[in-house]
Tab-separated table of C-alpha atoms and ligand atoms in Angstrom:
chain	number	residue	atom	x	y	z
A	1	UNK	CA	0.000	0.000	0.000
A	2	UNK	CA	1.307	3.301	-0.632
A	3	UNK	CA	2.637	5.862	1.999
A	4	UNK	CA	4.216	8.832	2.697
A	5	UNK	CA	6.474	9.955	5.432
A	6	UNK	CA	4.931	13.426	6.914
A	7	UNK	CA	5.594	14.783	10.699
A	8	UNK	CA	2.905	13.723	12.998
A	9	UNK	CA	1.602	14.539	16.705
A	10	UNK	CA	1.032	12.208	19.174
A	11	UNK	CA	-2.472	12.330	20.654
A	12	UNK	CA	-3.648	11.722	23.883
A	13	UNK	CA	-6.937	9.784	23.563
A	14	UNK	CA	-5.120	7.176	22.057
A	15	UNK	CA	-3.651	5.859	24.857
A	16	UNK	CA	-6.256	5.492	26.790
A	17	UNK	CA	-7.705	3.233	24.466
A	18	UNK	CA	-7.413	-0.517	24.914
A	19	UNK	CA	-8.382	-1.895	21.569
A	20	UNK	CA	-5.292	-3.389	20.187
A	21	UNK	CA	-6.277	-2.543	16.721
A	22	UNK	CA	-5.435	0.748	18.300
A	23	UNK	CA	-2.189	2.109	16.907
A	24	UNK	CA	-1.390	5.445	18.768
A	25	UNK	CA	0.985	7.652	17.362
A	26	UNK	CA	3.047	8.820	20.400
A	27	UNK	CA	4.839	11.672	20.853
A	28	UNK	CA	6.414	14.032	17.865
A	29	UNK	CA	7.951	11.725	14.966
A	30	UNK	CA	8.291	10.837	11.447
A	31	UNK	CA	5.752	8.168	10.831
A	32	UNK	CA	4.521	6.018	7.778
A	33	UNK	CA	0.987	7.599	7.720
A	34	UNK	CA	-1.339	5.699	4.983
A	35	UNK	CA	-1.289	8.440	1.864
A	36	UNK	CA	-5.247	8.407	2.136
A	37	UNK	CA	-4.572	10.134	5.394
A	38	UNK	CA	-4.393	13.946	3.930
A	39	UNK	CA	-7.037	13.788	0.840
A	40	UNK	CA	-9.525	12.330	3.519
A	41	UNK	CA	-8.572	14.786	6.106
A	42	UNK	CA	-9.185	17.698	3.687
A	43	UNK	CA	-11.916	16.666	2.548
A	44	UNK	CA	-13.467	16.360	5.969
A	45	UNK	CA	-13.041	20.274	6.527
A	46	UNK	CA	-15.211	20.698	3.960
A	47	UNK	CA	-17.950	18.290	5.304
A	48	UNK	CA	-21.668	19.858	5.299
A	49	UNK	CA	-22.866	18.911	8.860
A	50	UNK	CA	-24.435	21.589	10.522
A	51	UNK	CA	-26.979	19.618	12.626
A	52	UNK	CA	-24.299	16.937	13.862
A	53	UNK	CA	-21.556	19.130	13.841
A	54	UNK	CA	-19.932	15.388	13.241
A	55	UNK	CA	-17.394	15.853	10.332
A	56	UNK	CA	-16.395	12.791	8.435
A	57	UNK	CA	-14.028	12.691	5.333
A	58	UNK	CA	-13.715	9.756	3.491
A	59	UNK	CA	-10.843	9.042	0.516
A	60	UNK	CA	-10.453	5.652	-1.441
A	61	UNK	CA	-8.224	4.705	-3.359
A	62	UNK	CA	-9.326	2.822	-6.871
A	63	UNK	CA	-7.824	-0.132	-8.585
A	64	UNK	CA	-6.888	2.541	-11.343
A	65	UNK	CA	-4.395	4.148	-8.700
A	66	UNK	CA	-7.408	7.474	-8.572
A	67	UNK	CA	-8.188	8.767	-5.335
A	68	UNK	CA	-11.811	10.178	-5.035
A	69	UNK	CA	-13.081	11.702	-1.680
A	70	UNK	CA	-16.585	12.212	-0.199
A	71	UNK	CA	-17.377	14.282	3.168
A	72	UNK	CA	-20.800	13.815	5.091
A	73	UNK	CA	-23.772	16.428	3.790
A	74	UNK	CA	-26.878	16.567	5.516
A	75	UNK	CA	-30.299	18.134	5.302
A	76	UNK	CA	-32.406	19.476	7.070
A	77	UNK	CA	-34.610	16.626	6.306
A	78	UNK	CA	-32.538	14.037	9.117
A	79	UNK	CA	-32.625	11.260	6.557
A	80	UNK	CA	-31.676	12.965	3.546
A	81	UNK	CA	-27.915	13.730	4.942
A	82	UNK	CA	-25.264	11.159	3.179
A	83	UNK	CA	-22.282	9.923	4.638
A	84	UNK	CA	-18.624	10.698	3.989
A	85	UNK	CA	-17.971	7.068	2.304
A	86	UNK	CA	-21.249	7.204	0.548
A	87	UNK	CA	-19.861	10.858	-1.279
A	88	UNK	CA	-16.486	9.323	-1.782
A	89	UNK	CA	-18.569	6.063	-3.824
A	90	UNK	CA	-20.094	8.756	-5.534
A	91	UNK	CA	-17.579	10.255	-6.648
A	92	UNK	CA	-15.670	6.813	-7.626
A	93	UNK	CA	-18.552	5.956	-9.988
A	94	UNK	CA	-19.150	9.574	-11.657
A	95	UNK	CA	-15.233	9.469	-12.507
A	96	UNK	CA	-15.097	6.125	-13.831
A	97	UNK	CA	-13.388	3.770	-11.514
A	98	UNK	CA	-15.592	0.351	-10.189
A	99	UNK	CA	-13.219	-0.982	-7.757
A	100	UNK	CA	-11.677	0.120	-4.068
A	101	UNK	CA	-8.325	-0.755	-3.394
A	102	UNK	CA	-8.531	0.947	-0.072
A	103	UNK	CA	-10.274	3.320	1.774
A	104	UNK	CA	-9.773	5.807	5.056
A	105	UNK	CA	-12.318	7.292	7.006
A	106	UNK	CA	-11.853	10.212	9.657
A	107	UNK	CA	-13.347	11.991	11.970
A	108	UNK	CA	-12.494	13.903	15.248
A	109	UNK	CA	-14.050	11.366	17.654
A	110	UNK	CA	-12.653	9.624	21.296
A	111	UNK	CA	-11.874	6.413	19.351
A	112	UNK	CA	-11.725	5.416	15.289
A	113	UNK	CA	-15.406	5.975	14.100
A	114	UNK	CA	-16.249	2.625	11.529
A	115	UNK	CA	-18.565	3.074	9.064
A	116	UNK	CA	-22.189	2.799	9.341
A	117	UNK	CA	-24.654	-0.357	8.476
A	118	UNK	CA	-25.312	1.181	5.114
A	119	UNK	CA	-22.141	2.298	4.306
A	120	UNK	CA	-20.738	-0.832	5.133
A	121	UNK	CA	-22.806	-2.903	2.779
A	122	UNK	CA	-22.387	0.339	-0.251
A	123	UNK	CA	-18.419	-0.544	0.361
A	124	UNK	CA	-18.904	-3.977	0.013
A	125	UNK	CA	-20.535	-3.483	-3.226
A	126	UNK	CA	-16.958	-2.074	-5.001
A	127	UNK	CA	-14.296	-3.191	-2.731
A	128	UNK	CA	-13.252	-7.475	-2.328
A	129	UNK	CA	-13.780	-8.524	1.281
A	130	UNK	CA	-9.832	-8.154	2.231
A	131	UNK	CA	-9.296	-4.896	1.097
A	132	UNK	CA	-8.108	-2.791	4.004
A	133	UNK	CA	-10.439	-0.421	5.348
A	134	UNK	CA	-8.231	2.072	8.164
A	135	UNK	CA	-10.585	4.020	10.486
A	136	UNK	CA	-8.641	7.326	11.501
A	137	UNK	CA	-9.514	10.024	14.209
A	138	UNK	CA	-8.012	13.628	14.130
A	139	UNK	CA	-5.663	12.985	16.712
A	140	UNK	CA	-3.883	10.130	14.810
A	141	UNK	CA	-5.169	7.379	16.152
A	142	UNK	CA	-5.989	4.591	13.627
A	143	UNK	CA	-7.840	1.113	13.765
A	144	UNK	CA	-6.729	-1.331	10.412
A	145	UNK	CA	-9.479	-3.521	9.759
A	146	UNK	CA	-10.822	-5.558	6.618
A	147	UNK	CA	-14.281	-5.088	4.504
A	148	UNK	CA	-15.236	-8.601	5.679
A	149	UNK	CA	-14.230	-7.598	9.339
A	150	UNK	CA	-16.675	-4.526	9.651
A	151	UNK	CA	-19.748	-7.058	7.127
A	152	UNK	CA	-19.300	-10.617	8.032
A	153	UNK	CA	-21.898	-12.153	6.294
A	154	UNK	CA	-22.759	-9.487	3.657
A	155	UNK	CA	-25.395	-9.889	1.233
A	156	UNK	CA	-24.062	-10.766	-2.270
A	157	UNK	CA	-25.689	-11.357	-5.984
A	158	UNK	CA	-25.455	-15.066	-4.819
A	159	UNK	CA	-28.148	-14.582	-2.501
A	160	UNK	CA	-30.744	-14.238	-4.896
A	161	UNK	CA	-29.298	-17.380	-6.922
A	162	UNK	CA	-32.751	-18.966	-7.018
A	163	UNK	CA	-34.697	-15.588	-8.193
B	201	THU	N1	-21.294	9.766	9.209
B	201	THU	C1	-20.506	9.535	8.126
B	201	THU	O1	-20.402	10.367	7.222
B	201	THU	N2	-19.828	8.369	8.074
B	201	THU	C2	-19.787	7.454	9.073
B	201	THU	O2	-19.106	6.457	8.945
B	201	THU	C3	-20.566	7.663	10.299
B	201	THU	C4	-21.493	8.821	10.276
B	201	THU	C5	-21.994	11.044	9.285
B	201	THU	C6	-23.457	11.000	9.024
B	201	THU	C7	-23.926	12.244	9.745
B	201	THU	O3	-23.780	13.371	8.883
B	201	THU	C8	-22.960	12.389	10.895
B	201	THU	O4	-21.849	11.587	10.576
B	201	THU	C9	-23.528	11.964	12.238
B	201	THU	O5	-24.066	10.699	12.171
């Protein structure tokens, strides 16, 4: 997977977590940071969530090599608001790609926020179930985990085998 070296601080929350999926970034250092980190983390400042006040960005990487990003946008309307990963999909599909190679979600939260029900299963539908899905909070915590981690037992075109 491809990184990039940038300069990163340490947060606090982090350690307090336990979950050993849970790798804090202590202290001031050069780390290997996943380079979906910074597309997804700009994108989230421009995240349309006035009623939340939740940011989320969301950046995947395609098979192509393209990054597209998505933020959150809600509405006034509770259920019309769309997630981060659902934007970043979007976007995928409107510039061509089919297929996630990987994909990073952040948001300023206590611990690394995973994606929602619905997201989960809109990610499944582009993305094989061991493609790496890293969860990311503004203070540089991150949790690693797979697509068939966060949907074990997803529903799939062979479901509906018989229809
Ligand atoms: N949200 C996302 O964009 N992605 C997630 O993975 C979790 C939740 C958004 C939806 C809503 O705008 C706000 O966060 C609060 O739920």
């Amino acid at each position: 997977m491809p990184k990039c070296a940038v300069w990163w601080a340490g947060p606090r929350m982090a350690q307090r977590l336990q979950d050993p999926h849970i790798q804090p970034k202590v202290g001031r250092m050069i780390q290997e940071v996943p380079m979906l980190l910074q597309p997804a983390t700009d994108v989230r400042l421009r995240a349309y969530a006035p009623y939340s006040r939740f940011k989320v960005g969301a950046a995947i990487r395609a098979t192509s090599g393209a990054v597209h990003v998505g933020c959150n946008v809600e509405n006034v309307a509770y259920p019309e608001g769309t997630c981060a990963e659902a934007g970043a999909i979007a976007a995928m599909i409107a510039a061509g790609d089919t297929a996630i190679a990987e994909i990073l979600v952040i948001a300023d939260s206590p611990a690394p926020v995973p994606p929602c029900g619905g997201c989960r299963q809109k990610i499944a539908e582009f993305a094989a179930p061991d493609v790496k899905v890293t969860l990311c909070t503004t203070d540089g915590a991150q949790k690693v985990m797979t697509v068939a981690d966060l949907l074990p037992g997803v529903f799939t075109a062979a479901h509906m085998a018989k229809a």
